[in-house]
Amino acid sequence: MEEKYLDMVMVPLGLLLLAIYHLWLLFTIARDPKRTVIGLDAQARQRWVRAMMIDTMQNGVLAVQTLRNNIMASTVLATTAITLTSVISVFVRITTTTTSASLLLYGNKSPAAYTIKYFTISLCFILAFLCNVQSIRYDAHVSFLVTTGEAGGVPADYVACSLNRGSFFWSLGLRAFYLSFTLFLWIFGPIPMLASSVAMCCLLFFLDTTTEFTRGFHVSSALKEDVTEEV
């Protein structure tokens, strides 16, 4: 296979691995949410909202401070994303393909390939910016709703749904940052990009699954049942 055709094979293969992993993650969240960190945290947030809305006079300040921390985290990521997009747009206007750099690159060295690489990285950062902005929007909306309490006529399930949507958008923005790292390695060739895609799938599987914790939870539940039966 010629060197210039490696990008046409390895880059789609790396993106396909990431897409298959995230499809499996979505399927697992829908079928067995307790096996994933996203599903388990979503259930925990629902319980947290109900606990906060029982007594808003006592828990209102705690709820607002917690949501403020989420808004600050999303703001930092959104600012970082839009700043990196601006920096990349400057690099696109400047010719970066030098002779010394092309000797270290094994793959397509055409100027059009460099433009596509920087453009895809910019798209990832723009997506991360938009997702984090939506996360800020939902968290700011929840900060008003959670302080009304159940006596205010707002169902706790609706507030929990809004909070989970904000958290899901934050997770999508973080995934866009992960993908941008893989696409950044594409600048150095398709082989580092494919290797980073495989490593990213393994790392995300370790970060997204809770098999070890759920197994311990089931074991502790079984021990409690045995103790109650003996008593």
Short mmCIF file of C-alpha atoms in Angstrom, two decimals:
data_model
loop_
_atom_site.label_atom_id
_atom_site.label_comp_id
_atom_site.label_asym_id
_atom_site.label_seq_id
_atom_site.Cartn_x
_atom_site.Cartn_y
_atom_site.Cartn_z
CA MET A 1 0.00 0.00 0.00
CA GLU A 2 1.28 3.44 -0.96
CA GLU A 3 2.08 5.89 1.81
CA LYS A 4 -0.53 8.45 0.76
CA TYR A 5 -3.34 5.88 1.02
CA LEU A 6 -2.66 5.00 4.66
CA ASP A 7 -4.84 7.91 5.82
CA MET A 8 -7.80 6.54 3.83
CA VAL A 9 -7.63 3.22 5.69
CA MET A 10 -6.28 3.85 9.19
CA VAL A 11 -8.13 7.08 9.99
CA PRO A 12 -11.63 5.72 9.18
CA LEU A 13 -10.72 2.55 11.07
CA GLY A 14 -9.78 4.53 14.17
CA LEU A 15 -12.96 6.62 13.99
CA LEU A 16 -14.98 3.43 13.48
CA LEU A 17 -13.51 1.92 16.66
CA LEU A 18 -14.51 5.00 18.65
CA ALA A 19 -17.98 5.00 17.10
CA ILE A 20 -18.54 1.31 17.89
CA TYR A 21 -17.42 1.82 21.47
CA HIS A 22 -19.81 4.74 22.01
CA LEU A 23 -22.69 2.83 20.41
CA TRP A 24 -22.00 0.01 22.88
CA LEU A 25 -21.90 2.59 25.69
CA LEU A 26 -25.28 4.04 24.69
CA PHE A 27 -26.77 0.55 24.47
CA THR A 28 -25.40 -0.34 27.92
CA ILE A 29 -26.72 2.90 29.45
CA ALA A 30 -30.19 2.15 28.05
CA ARG A 31 -30.26 -1.55 29.04
CA ASP A 32 -28.22 -1.66 32.26
CA PRO A 33 -27.37 1.86 33.51
CA LYS A 34 -25.76 0.61 36.72
CA ARG A 35 -22.90 -0.86 34.69
CA THR A 36 -21.83 2.61 33.53
CA VAL A 37 -20.68 5.69 35.39
CA ILE A 38 -23.04 7.88 33.35
CA GLY A 39 -26.11 5.80 34.21
CA LEU A 40 -25.18 5.43 37.86
CA ASP A 41 -24.50 9.15 38.23
CA ALA A 42 -27.81 9.97 36.56
CA GLN A 43 -29.68 7.93 39.18
CA ALA A 44 -27.65 9.59 41.94
CA ARG A 45 -28.52 13.04 40.61
CA GLN A 46 -32.22 12.18 40.64
CA ARG A 47 -31.99 11.22 44.32
CA TRP A 48 -29.96 14.36 45.04
CA VAL A 49 -32.60 16.62 43.50
CA ARG A 50 -35.38 14.99 45.53
CA ALA A 51 -33.34 15.37 48.71
CA MET A 52 -32.61 19.04 47.98
CA MET A 53 -36.24 19.89 47.15
CA ILE A 54 -37.67 18.37 50.33
CA ASP A 55 -36.45 21.30 52.42
CA THR A 56 -35.29 24.23 50.29
CA MET A 57 -34.83 26.52 53.29
CA GLN A 58 -32.10 24.25 54.65
CA ASN A 59 -30.66 22.77 51.43
CA GLY A 60 -31.10 25.69 49.04
CA VAL A 61 -27.65 27.19 49.56
CA LEU A 62 -25.95 23.80 49.19
CA ALA A 63 -27.84 23.10 45.95
CA VAL A 64 -26.98 26.48 44.43
CA GLN A 65 -23.29 26.16 45.36
CA THR A 66 -23.12 22.68 43.82
CA LEU A 67 -24.70 23.90 40.59
CA ARG A 68 -22.36 26.91 40.59
CA ASN A 69 -19.38 24.57 40.65
CA ASN A 70 -20.81 22.72 37.64
CA ILE A 71 -21.33 26.00 35.80
CA MET A 72 -17.74 27.07 36.53
CA ALA A 73 -16.38 23.75 35.21
CA SER A 74 -18.43 24.06 32.02
CA THR A 75 -17.33 27.67 31.61
CA VAL A 76 -13.65 26.72 31.82
CA LEU A 77 -14.08 23.98 29.20
CA ALA A 78 -16.09 26.25 26.90
CA THR A 79 -13.49 29.02 27.16
CA THR A 80 -10.68 26.56 26.48
CA ALA A 81 -12.47 25.12 23.46
CA ILE A 82 -13.19 28.44 21.79
CA THR A 83 -9.63 29.65 22.51
CA LEU A 84 -8.09 26.56 20.92
CA THR A 85 -10.39 26.99 17.92
CA SER A 86 -9.08 30.52 17.44
CA VAL A 87 -5.47 29.34 17.75
CA ILE A 88 -6.03 26.58 15.18
CA SER A 89 -7.62 29.02 12.75
CA VAL A 90 -4.42 31.06 12.90
CA PHE A 91 -2.29 27.99 12.15
CA VAL A 92 -4.47 27.13 9.15
CA ARG A 93 -3.62 30.47 7.55
CA ILE A 94 0.09 29.87 8.02
CA THR A 95 1.99 27.29 6.00
CA THR A 96 3.19 24.70 8.50
CA THR A 97 4.42 21.99 6.13
CA THR A 98 8.17 22.33 6.23
CA THR A 99 10.69 19.88 4.84
CA SER A 100 11.92 18.75 8.25
CA ALA A 101 8.39 18.12 9.46
CA SER A 102 7.44 16.14 6.34
CA LEU A 103 10.40 13.81 6.85
CA LEU A 104 9.03 12.79 10.26
CA LEU A 105 5.52 12.22 8.92
CA TYR A 106 4.57 8.86 7.42
CA GLY A 107 1.36 9.44 5.51
CA ASN A 108 -0.28 12.02 3.30
CA LYS A 109 1.88 15.17 3.26
CA SER A 110 -0.22 17.32 0.91
CA PRO A 111 -1.36 20.80 2.01
CA ALA A 112 -4.98 19.72 1.56
CA ALA A 113 -4.47 16.91 4.09
CA TYR A 114 -3.12 19.38 6.66
CA THR A 115 -6.12 21.63 6.09
CA ILE A 116 -8.53 18.71 6.64
CA LYS A 117 -6.72 17.73 9.84
CA TYR A 118 -6.89 21.21 11.34
CA PHE A 119 -10.49 21.60 10.19
CA THR A 120 -11.63 18.38 11.92
CA ILE A 121 -9.85 19.38 15.13
CA SER A 122 -11.59 22.78 14.99
CA LEU A 123 -14.95 21.04 14.54
CA CYS A 124 -14.31 19.00 17.69
CA PHE A 125 -13.54 22.10 19.72
CA ILE A 126 -16.59 23.92 18.34
CA LEU A 127 -18.75 20.94 19.29
CA ALA A 128 -17.20 20.94 22.76
CA PHE A 129 -17.93 24.66 23.08
CA LEU A 130 -21.59 24.26 22.08
CA CYS A 131 -22.12 21.28 24.41
CA ASN A 132 -20.63 23.12 27.37
CA VAL A 133 -22.76 26.17 26.63
CA GLN A 134 -25.84 23.96 26.70
CA SER A 135 -24.63 22.47 29.96
CA ILE A 136 -24.35 25.97 31.46
CA ARG A 137 -27.86 26.73 30.21
CA TYR A 138 -29.40 23.69 31.90
CA ASP A 139 -27.48 24.14 35.16
CA ALA A 140 -28.51 27.80 35.38
CA HIS A 141 -32.13 26.76 34.75
CA VAL A 142 -31.96 24.07 37.43
CA SER A 143 -30.51 26.53 39.96
CA PHE A 144 -33.82 28.41 39.81
CA LEU A 145 -36.04 25.34 39.80
CA VAL A 146 -34.37 23.47 42.66
CA THR A 147 -34.89 26.36 45.09
CA THR A 148 -38.64 26.49 44.49
CA GLY A 149 -39.19 23.18 46.25
CA GLU A 150 -41.99 20.75 45.68
CA ALA A 151 -44.41 23.25 47.19
CA GLY A 152 -43.69 25.58 44.26
CA GLY A 153 -45.48 23.27 41.84
CA VAL A 154 -42.36 22.11 39.94
CA PRO A 155 -42.06 18.29 39.89
CA ALA A 156 -38.77 16.91 41.16
CA ASP A 157 -38.59 14.56 38.18
CA TYR A 158 -38.60 17.51 35.78
CA VAL A 159 -35.79 19.21 37.69
CA ALA A 160 -33.78 15.98 37.79
CA CYS A 161 -34.31 15.51 34.04
CA SER A 162 -33.01 19.01 33.35
CA LEU A 163 -29.98 18.41 35.58
CA ASN A 164 -29.21 15.12 33.83
CA ARG A 165 -29.48 16.79 30.43
CA GLY A 166 -26.94 19.39 31.51
CA SER A 167 -24.62 16.65 32.74
CA PHE A 168 -25.04 14.70 29.51
CA PHE A 169 -24.09 17.78 27.49
CA TRP A 170 -21.05 18.22 29.73
CA SER A 171 -20.07 14.59 29.05
CA LEU A 172 -20.46 15.13 25.30
CA GLY A 173 -18.22 18.20 25.48
CA LEU A 174 -15.61 16.19 27.36
CA ARG A 175 -15.83 13.42 24.74
CA ALA A 176 -15.18 16.02 22.06
CA PHE A 177 -11.96 16.96 23.88
CA TYR A 178 -10.96 13.28 23.95
CA LEU A 179 -11.62 12.98 20.22
CA SER A 180 -9.66 16.14 19.50
CA PHE A 181 -6.59 14.57 21.13
CA THR A 182 -6.86 11.59 18.79
CA LEU A 183 -7.26 13.88 15.77
CA PHE A 184 -4.32 15.96 16.97
CA LEU A 185 -2.10 12.88 16.72
CA TRP A 186 -3.33 12.50 13.15
CA ILE A 187 -1.11 15.50 12.33
CA PHE A 188 1.87 13.19 12.95
CA GLY A 189 0.46 10.47 10.71
CA PRO A 190 -2.33 7.88 10.53
CA ILE A 191 -0.41 5.27 12.55
CA PRO A 192 -0.29 7.36 15.78
CA MET A 193 -3.95 8.25 15.21
CA LEU A 194 -5.01 4.59 14.98
CA ALA A 195 -2.87 3.63 17.99
CA SER A 196 -4.37 6.47 20.05
CA SER A 197 -7.90 5.40 19.04
CA VAL A 198 -7.29 1.90 20.39
CA ALA A 199 -5.71 3.29 23.56
CA MET A 200 -8.59 5.78 23.96
CA CYS A 201 -11.19 3.00 23.72
CA CYS A 202 -9.40 1.02 26.43
CA LEU A 203 -9.08 4.10 28.65
CA LEU A 204 -12.72 5.09 28.20
CA PHE A 205 -13.86 1.55 28.97
CA PHE A 206 -11.97 1.76 32.26
CA LEU A 207 -13.46 5.18 33.04
CA ASP A 208 -17.04 4.47 31.93
CA THR A 209 -17.75 1.07 33.47
CA THR A 210 -18.55 0.30 37.10
CA THR A 211 -18.38 -3.50 36.99
CA GLU A 212 -16.04 -3.69 39.96
CA PHE A 213 -18.20 -1.40 42.10
CA THR A 214 -21.49 -3.08 41.18
CA ARG A 215 -20.00 -6.50 41.90
CA GLY A 216 -18.98 -5.28 45.35
CA PHE A 217 -22.44 -3.80 45.84
CA HIS A 218 -24.12 -7.11 45.03
CA VAL A 219 -21.74 -8.99 47.33
CA SER A 220 -22.40 -6.60 50.22
CA SER A 221 -26.15 -6.87 49.63
CA ALA A 222 -25.93 -10.65 49.71
CA LEU A 223 -23.95 -10.54 52.96
CA LYS A 224 -26.55 -8.25 54.52
CA GLU A 225 -29.33 -10.63 53.50
CA ASP A 226 -27.45 -13.59 55.03
CA VAL A 227 -26.96 -11.67 58.28
CA THR A 228 -30.65 -10.75 58.49
CA GLU A 229 -31.66 -14.35 57.83
CA GLU A 230 -29.36 -15.60 60.61
CA VAL A 231 -30.77 -13.04 63.02
#
